[in-house]
Coordinates of C-alpha atoms and ligand atoms in Angstrom, one line a residue:
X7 CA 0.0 0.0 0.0
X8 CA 1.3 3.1 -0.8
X9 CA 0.8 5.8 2.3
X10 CA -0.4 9.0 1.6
X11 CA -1.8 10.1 5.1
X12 CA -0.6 9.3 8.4
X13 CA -2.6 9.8 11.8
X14 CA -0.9 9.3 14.6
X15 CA -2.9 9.5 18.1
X16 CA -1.2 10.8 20.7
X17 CA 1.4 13.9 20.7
X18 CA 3.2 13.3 23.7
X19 CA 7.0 12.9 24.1
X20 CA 6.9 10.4 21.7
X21 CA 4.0 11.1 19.5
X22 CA 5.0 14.4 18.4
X23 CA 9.1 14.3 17.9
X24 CA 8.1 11.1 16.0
X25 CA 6.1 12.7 13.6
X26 CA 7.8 15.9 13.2
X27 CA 10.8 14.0 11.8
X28 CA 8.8 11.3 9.8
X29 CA 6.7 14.5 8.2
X30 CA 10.0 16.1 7.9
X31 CA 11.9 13.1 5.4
X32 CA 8.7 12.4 3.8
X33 CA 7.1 15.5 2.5
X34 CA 5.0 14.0 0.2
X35 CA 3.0 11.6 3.1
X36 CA 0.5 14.1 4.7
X37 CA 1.4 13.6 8.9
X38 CA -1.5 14.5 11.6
X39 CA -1.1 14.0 14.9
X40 CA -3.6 14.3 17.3
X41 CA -4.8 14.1 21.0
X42 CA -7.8 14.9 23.2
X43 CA -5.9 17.1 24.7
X44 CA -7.1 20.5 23.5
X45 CA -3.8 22.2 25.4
X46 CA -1.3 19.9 24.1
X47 CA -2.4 20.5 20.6
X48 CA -2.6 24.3 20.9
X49 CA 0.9 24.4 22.1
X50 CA 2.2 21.9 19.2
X51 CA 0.5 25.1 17.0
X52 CA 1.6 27.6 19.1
X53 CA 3.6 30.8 16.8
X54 CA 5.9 31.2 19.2
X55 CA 7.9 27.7 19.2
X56 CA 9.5 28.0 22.3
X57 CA 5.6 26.9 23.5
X58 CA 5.8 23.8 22.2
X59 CA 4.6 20.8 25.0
X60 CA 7.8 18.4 24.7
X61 CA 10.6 20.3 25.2
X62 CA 13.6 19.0 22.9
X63 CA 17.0 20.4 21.4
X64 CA 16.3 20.7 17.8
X65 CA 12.5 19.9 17.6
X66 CA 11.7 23.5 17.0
X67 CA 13.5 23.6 13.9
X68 CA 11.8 20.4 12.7
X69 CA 8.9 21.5 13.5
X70 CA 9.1 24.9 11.8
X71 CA 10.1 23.1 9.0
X72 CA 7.0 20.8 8.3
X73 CA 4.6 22.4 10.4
X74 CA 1.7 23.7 8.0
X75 CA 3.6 21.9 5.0
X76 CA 2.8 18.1 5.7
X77 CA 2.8 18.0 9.8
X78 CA -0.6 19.0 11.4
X79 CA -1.9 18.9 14.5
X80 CA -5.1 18.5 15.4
X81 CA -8.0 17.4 18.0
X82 CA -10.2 15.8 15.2
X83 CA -9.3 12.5 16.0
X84 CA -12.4 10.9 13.8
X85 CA -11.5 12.4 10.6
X86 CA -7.5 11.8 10.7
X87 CA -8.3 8.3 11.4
X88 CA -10.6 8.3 8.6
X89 CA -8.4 9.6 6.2
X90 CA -5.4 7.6 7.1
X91 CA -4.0 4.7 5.5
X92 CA -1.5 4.4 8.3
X93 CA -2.4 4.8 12.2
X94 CA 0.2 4.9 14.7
X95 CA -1.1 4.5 18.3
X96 CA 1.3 6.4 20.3
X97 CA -0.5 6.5 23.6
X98 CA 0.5 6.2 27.3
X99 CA 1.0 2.9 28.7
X100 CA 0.7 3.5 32.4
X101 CA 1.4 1.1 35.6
X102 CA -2.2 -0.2 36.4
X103 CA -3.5 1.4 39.8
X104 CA -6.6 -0.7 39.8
X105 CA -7.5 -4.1 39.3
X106 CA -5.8 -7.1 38.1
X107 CA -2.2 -6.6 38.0
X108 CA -2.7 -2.8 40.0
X109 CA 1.0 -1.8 40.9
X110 CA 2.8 -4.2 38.0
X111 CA 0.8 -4.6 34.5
X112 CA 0.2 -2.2 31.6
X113 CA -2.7 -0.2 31.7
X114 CA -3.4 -0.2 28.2
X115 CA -6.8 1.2 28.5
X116 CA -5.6 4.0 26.5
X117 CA -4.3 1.5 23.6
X118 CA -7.6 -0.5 23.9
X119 CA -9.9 2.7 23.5
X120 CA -7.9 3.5 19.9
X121 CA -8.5 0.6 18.7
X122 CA -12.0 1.0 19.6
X123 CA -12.4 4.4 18.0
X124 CA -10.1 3.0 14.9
X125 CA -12.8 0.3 14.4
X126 CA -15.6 2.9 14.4
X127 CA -14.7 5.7 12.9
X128 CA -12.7 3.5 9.5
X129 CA -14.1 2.8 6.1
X130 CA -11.0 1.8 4.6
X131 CA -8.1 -0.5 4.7
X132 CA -6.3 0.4 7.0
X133 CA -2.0 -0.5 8.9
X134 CA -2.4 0.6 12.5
X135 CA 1.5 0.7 14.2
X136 CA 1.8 0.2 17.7
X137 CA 4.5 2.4 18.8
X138 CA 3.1 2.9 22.3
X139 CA 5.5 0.2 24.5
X140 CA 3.1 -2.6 25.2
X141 CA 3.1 -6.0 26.8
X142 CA 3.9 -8.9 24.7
X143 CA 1.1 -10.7 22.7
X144 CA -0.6 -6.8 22.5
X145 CA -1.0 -6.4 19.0
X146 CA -3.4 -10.1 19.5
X147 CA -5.6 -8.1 21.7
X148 CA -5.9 -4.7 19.3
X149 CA -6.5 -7.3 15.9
X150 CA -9.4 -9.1 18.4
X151 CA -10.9 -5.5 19.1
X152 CA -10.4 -4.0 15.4
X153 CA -12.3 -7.2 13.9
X154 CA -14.9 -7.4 16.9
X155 CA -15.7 -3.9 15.8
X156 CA -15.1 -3.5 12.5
X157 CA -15.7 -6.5 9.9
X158 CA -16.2 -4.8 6.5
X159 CA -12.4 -3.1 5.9
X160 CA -8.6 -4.7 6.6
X161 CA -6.8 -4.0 9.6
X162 CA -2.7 -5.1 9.3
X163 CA -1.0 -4.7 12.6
X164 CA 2.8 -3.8 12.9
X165 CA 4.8 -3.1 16.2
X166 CA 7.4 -0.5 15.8
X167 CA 8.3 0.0 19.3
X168 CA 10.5 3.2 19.6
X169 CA 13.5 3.6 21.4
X170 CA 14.2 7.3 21.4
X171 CA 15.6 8.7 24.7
X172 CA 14.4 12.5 26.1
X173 CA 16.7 15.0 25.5
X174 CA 18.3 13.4 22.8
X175 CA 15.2 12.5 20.8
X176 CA 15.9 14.3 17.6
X177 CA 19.2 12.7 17.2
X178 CA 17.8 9.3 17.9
X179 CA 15.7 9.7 15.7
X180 CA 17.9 11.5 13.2
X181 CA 20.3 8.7 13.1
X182 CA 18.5 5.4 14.9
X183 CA 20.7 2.7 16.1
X184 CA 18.0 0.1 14.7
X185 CA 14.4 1.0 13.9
X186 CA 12.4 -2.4 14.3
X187 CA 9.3 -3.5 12.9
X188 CA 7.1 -6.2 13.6
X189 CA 4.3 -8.2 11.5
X190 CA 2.5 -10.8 10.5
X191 CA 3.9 -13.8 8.4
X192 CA 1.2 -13.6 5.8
X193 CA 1.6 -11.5 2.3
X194 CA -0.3 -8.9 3.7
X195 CA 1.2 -8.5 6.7
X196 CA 4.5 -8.4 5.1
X197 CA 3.2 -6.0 2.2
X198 CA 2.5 -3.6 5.2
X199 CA 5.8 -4.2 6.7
X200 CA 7.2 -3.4 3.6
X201 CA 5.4 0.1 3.7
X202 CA 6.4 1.3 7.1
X203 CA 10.2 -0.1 6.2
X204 CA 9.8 2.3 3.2
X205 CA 9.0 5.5 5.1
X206 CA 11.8 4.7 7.3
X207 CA 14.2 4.1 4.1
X208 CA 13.6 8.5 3.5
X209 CA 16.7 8.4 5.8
X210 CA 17.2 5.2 8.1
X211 CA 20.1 2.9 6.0
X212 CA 18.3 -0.5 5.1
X213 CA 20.5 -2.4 7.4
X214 CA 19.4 -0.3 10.4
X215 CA 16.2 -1.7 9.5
X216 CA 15.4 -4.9 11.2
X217 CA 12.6 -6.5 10.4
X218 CA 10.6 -9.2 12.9
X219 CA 7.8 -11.1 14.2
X220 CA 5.7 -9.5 16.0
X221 CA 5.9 -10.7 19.5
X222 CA 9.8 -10.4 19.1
X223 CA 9.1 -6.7 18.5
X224 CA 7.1 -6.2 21.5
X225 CA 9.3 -8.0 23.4
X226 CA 12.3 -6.6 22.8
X227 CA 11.6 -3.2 23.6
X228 CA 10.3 -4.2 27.0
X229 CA 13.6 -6.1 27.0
X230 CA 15.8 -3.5 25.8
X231 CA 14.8 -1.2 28.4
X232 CA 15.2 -3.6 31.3
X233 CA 19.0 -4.2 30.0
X234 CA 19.5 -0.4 30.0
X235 CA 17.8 0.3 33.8
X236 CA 20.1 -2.7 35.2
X237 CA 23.3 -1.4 34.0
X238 CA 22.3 1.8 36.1
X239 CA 21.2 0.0 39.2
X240 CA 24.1 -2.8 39.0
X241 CA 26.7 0.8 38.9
X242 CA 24.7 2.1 41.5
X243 CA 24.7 -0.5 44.1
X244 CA 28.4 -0.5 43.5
X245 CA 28.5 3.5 44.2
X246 CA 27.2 2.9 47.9
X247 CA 30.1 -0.3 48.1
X248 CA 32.5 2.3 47.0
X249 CA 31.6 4.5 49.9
X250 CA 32.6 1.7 52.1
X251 CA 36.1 0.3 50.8
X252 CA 37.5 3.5 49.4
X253 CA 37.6 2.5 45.8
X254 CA 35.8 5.4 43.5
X255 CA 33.1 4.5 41.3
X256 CA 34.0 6.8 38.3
X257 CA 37.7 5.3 38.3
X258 CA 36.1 1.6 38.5
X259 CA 33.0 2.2 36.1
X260 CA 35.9 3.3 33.5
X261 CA 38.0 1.0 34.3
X262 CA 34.8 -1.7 33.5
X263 CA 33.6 0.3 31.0
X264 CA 36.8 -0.2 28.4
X265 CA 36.2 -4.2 28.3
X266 CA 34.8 -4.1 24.9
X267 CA 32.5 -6.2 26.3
X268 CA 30.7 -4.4 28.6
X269 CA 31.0 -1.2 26.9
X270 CA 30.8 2.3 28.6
X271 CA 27.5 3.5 28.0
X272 CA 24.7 3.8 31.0
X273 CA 27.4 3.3 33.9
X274 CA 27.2 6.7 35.2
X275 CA 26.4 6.8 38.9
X276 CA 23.1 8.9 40.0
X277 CA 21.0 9.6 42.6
X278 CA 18.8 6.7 40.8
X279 CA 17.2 6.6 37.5
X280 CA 13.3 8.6 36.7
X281 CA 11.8 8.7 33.9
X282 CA 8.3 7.7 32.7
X283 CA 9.1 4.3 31.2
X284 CA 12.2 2.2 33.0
X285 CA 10.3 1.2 36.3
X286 CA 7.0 1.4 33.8
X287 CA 8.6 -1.5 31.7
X288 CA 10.3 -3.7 34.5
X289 CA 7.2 -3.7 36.4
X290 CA 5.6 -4.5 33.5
X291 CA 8.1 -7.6 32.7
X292 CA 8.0 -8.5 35.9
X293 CA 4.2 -9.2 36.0
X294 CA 4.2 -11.1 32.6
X295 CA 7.2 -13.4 34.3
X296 CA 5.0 -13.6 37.6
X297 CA 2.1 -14.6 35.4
X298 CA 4.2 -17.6 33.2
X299 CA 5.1 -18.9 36.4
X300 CA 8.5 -17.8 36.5
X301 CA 9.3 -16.1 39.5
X302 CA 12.8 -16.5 39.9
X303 CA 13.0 -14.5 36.4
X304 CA 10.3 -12.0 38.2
X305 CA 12.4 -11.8 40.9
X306 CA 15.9 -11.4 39.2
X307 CA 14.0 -7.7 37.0
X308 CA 12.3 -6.7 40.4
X309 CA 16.1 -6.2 41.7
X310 CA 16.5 -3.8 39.3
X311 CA 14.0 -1.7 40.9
X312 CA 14.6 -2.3 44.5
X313 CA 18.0 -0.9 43.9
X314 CA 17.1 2.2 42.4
X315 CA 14.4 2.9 44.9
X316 CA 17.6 2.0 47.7
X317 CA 19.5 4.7 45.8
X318 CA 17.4 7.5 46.2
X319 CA 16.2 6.5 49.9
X320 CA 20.0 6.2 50.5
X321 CA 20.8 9.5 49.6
X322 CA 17.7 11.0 51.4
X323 CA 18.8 9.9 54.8
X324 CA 22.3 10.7 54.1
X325 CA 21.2 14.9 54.2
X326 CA 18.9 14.0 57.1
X327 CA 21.5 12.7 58.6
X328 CA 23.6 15.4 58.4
X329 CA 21.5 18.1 59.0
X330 CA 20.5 16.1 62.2
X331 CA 23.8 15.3 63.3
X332 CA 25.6 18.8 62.8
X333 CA 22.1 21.1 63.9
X334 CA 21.8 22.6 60.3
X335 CA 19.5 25.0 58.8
X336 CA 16.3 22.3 58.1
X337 CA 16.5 23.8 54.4
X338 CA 18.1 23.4 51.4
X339 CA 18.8 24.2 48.1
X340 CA 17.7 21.4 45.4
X341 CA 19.0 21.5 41.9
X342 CA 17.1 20.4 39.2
X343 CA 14.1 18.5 39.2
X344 CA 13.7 17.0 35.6
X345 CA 14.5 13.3 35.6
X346 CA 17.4 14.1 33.1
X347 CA 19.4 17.1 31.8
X348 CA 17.8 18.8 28.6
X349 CA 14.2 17.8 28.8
X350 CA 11.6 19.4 31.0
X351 CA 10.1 16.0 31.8
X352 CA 9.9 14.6 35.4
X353 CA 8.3 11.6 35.3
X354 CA 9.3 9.3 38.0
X355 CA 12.3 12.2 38.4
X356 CA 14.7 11.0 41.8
X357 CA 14.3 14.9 42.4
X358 CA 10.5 13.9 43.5
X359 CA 11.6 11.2 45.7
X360 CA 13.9 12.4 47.3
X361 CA 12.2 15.7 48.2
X362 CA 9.0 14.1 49.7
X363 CA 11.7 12.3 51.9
X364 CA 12.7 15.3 53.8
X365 CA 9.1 16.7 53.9
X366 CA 8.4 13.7 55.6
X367 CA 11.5 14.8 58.0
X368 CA 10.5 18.9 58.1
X369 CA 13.1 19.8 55.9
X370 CA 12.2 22.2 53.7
X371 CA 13.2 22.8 50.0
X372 CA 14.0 25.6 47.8
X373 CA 13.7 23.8 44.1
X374 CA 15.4 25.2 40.8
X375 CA 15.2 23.9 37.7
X376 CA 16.1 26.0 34.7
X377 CA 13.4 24.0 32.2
X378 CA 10.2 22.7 34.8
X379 CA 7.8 25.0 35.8
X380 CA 6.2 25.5 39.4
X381 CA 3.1 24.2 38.5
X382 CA 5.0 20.8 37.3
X383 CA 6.8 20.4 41.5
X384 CA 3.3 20.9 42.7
X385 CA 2.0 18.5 40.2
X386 CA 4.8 15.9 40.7
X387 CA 4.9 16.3 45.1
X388 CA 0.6 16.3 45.2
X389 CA 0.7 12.9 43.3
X390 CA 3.2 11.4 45.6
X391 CA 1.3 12.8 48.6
X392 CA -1.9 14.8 48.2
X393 CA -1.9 16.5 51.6
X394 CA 2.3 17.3 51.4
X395 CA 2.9 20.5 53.4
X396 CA 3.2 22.9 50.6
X397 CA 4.7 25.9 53.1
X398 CA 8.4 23.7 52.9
X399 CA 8.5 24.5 49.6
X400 CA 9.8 27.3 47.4
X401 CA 10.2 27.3 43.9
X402 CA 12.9 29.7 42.8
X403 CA 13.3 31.2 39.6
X404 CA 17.0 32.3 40.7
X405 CA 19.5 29.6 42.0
X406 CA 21.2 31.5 44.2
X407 CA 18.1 34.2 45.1
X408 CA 17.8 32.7 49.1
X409 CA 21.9 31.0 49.5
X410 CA 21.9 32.4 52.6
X411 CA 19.8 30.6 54.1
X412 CA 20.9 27.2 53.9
X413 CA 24.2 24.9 54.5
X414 CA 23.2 22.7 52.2
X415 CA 23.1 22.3 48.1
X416 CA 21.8 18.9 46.7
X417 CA 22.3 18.7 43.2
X418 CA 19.4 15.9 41.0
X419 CA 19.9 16.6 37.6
X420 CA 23.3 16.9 35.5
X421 CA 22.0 20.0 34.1
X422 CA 25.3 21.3 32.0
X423 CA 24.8 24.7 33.7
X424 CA 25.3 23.5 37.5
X425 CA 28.7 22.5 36.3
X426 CA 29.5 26.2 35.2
X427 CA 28.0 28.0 37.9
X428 CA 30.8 30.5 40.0
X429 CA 31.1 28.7 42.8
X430 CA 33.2 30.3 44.4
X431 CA 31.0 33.3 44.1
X432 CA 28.6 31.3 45.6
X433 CA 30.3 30.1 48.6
X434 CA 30.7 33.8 50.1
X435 CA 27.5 33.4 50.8
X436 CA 26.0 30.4 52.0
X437 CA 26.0 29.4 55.6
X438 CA 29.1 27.5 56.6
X439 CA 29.9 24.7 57.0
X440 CA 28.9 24.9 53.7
X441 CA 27.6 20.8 52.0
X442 CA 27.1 19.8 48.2
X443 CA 25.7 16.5 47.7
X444 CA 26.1 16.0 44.2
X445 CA 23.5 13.4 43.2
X446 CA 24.8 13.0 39.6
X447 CA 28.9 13.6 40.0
X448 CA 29.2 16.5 37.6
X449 CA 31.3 18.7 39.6
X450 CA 35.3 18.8 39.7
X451 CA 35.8 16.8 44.0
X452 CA 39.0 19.2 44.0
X453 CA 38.2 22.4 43.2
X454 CA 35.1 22.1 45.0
X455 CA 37.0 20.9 47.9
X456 CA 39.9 23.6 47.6
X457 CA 37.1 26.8 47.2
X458 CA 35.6 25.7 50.5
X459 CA 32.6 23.3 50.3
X460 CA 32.4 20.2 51.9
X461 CA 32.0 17.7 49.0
X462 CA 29.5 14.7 49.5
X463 CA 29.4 12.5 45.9
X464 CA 28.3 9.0 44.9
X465 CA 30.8 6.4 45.1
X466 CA 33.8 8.3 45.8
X467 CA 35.2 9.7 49.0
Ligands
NAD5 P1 2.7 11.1 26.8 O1 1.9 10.9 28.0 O2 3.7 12.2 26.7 O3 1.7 11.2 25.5 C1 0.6 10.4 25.3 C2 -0.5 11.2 24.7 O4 -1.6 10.4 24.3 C3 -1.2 12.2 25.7 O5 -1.0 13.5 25.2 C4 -2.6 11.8 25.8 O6 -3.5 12.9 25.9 C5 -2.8 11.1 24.5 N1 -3.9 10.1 24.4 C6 -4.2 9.1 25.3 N2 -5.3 8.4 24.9 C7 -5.8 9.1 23.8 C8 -6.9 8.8 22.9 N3 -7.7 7.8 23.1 N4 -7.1 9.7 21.9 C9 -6.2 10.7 21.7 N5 -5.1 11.0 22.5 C10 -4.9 10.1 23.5 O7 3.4 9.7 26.5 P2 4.8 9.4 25.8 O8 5.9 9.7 26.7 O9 4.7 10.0 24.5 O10 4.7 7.8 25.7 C11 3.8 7.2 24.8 C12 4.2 5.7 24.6 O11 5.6 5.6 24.1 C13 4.3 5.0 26.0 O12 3.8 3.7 25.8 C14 5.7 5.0 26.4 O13 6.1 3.8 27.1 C15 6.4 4.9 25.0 N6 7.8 5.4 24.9 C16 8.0 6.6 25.5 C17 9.3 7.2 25.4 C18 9.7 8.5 26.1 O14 10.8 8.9 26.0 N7 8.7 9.2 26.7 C19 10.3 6.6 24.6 C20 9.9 5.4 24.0 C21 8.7 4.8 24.1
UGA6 C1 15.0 5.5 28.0 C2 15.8 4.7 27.0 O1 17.2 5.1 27.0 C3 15.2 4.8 25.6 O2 15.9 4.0 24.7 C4 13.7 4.4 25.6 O3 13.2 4.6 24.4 C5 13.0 5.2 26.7 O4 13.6 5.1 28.0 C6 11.6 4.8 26.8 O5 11.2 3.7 26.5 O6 10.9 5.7 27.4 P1 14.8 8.0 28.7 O7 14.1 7.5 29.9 O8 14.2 9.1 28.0 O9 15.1 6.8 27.7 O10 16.3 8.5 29.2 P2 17.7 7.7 29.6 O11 18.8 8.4 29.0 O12 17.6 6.3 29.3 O13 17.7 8.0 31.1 C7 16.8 7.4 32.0 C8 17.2 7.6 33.4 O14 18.4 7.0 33.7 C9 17.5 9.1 33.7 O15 17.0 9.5 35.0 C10 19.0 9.2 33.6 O16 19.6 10.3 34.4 C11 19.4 7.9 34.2 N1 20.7 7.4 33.9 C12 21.0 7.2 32.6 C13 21.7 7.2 34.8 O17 21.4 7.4 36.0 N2 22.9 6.7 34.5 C14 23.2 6.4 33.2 O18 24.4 6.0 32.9 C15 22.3 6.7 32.2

């Protein structure tokens, strides 16, 4: 089938970077992506770019580019699925809160309620692409609800899971590792394949293309992300061993990281991972293990998590410690509260954890963050704890506006400007003894040391 119009539902983090660069190297196919968010979609076609929802280094420029050309956006969601040949279903997968599986599965109500809408609304054939990360054996349930619904046009389903990481979407996306597609065996499902392999071809080499069943395709994206998370909770629990021999865990995650084997990415120490998908997808492969019977397997992934959640309760007590132990100031200054540098997402962010920590012990926080938005802290600290006293904390739009007042800087995200800041500027005027906990290891131990501060990292002493 040659594809003319795309709808993709959804314009998320995902939905809408996605888009912008498929509409971008293909600017014959007509792209719309939509949501039921009437917001989100009038900040996607906001004039002034630096509105847009996601934010991304380089998506403005895409989006300038194609925007109005052959990138819409758009809250008719019935008539962009009509018109599409191809659907991508690019909606949240949440952790369940209710019912079976509450705390561990997929909620794919979201995925099941496209499909729904897909199956009402279509009058023609019709390639719907899961790129929303789903459980294995998902596209099964979609095809069930698409032909329960729908019996008079064709519905091929594809899985092309996407593997784009915030922050550094547009080059992902740019220049993708692998993109990987899932379909049937059967000459339609491969002729659809064959269609989504060829918008990818605008600018993805062939053999970057991998081409699958589909339950390898779900699985692997679930699987991938897993891998990824356990790298960062297998350097972590070594950062709090470091602590205790004297060994430092930058020098030994280098050290590691040269075995060709093991390679050097996603060893970096941190105050433990966020984000809205890593402890999203191991809970999720955790309950599919629990439910094939396999709990050793379940067990092994749960780790994963257990750690990370260690990490961030570790380095909680470690300021309520000190505070208690040398009578400081019950304040301090917390930088950044994205979950990683260059995004203004804080899903799951260790910056949330962490602070409802020392709320729980008084302590209250000043909270900086040079891309989220006070609205965004309240957000993040009323869903971890409706009733959390909101007089403890102060959002700042200035770093340094209240230094004054505390002994203590805690730094959460590896925001490039922390790195820069004068500190030595800074340290005429905090209270002394003067503390930086730096939760991600970005600043220089010595010359932090030498201007004054006392200098409290991960995993090295
Ligand atoms: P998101 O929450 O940013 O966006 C999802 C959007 O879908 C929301 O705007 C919501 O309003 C919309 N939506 C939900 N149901 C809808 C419906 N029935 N009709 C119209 N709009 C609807 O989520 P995201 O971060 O873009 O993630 C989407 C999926 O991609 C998830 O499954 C996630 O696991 C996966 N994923 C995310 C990332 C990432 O970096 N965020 C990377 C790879 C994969
Ligand atoms: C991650 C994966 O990297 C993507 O491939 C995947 O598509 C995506 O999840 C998803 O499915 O949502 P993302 O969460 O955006 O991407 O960002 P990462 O760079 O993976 O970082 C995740 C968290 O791990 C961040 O909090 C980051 O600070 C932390 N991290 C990362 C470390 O603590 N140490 C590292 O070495 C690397």
């Amino acid at each position: 089938m040659k594809i003319k119009n795309i709808c993709c539902i959804g314009a998320g983090y995902v939905g809408g970077p996605t888009m912008s660069i498929i509409a971008q190297k293909n600017p014959k196919i007509k792209v719309h992506v939509v949501d039921m968010n009437t917001n989100k979609i009038a900040a996607w076609n906001s004039e002034n770019l630096e509105n847009l929802p996601v934010y991304e280094p380089g998506l403005s420029k895409v989006v300038k580019e194609a925007r109005g050309r052959n990138l819409f956006f758009s809250t008719d969601v019935n008539k962009h699925i009509d018109e599409a040949d191809m659907i991508f279903i690019s909606v949240n997968t949440p952790t369940k809160t209710t019912g079976e599986g509450k705390g561990y599965a997929a909620d794919l109500k979201y995925v099941e309620a496209c499909a729904k809408q897909i199956a009402k609304v279509s009058k023609s054939n019709k390639i719907i692409v899961e790129k929303s990360t789903v459980p294995v054996r998902t596209s099964e349930k979609i095809k069930q609800i698409l032909r329960l619904n729908n019996t008079d046009v064709d519905f091929q389903i594809l899985s092309n899971p996407e593997f784009l990481a915030e922050g550094t979407a547009m080059r992902d996306l740019e220049i993708p590792d692998r993109v990987l597609i899932g379909g049937d065996d059967t000459i339609k499902g491969q002729k659809a394949v064959n269609s989504l392999v060829k918008i990818y071809s605008s600018w993805v080499p062939k053999e970057n293309i991998l081409t699958t069943n589909l339950w390898s395709s779900e699985l692997s994206k679930l699987t991938a992300n897993a891998f990824l998370a356990q790298r960062i909770s297998s350097i972590n629990s070594l950062s709090e061993l470091c602590e205790k021999t004297g060994a430092d865990i930058e020098e030994v995650s280098k050290a590691i990281g040269m075995d060709l084997r093991i390679g050097s990415s996603f060893l970096k120490t941190s105050v433990g991972f966020g984000g809205s998908c890593f402890q999203k997808d191991i809970l999720n492969l955790v309950y599919i293990a629990r439910s094939e019977g396999l709990e050793k397997v379940a067990n092994y992934w749960e780790q994963v998590l257990i750690i990370n959640e260690h990490q961030r309760d570790r380095i909680s007590k470690k300021i309520i410690d000190l505070i208690r132990k040398e009578k400081l100031e019950p304040k301090i200054l917390l930088l950044g509260w994205a979950f990683k540098k260059n995004t203004n997402d804080t899903r799951e962010s260790a910056a949330i954890y962490v602070t409802n920590n020392l709320l729980n012990k008084n302590i209250g926080i000043d909270v900086y963050d040079p891309k989220v938005k006070q609205s965004q802290v309240d957000f993040d600290l009323s869903n971890i704890n409706a009733d959390y006293d909101k007089s403890l904390v102060n959002f700042i739009e200035e770093p340094f506006l209240n230094v004054s007042e505390y002994n203590i800087i805690a730094i959460m995200t590896e925001w490039d400007e922390f790195k820069d800041y004068n500190w030595e500027k800074i340290y005429k005027k905090i209270n002394n003894p003067s503390y930086i906990f730096d939760g991600r290891n970005i600043l220089e131990i010595e010359k932090i040391k030498k201007i004054g501060f006392n200098y409290i990292g991960l995993g090295r002493n």
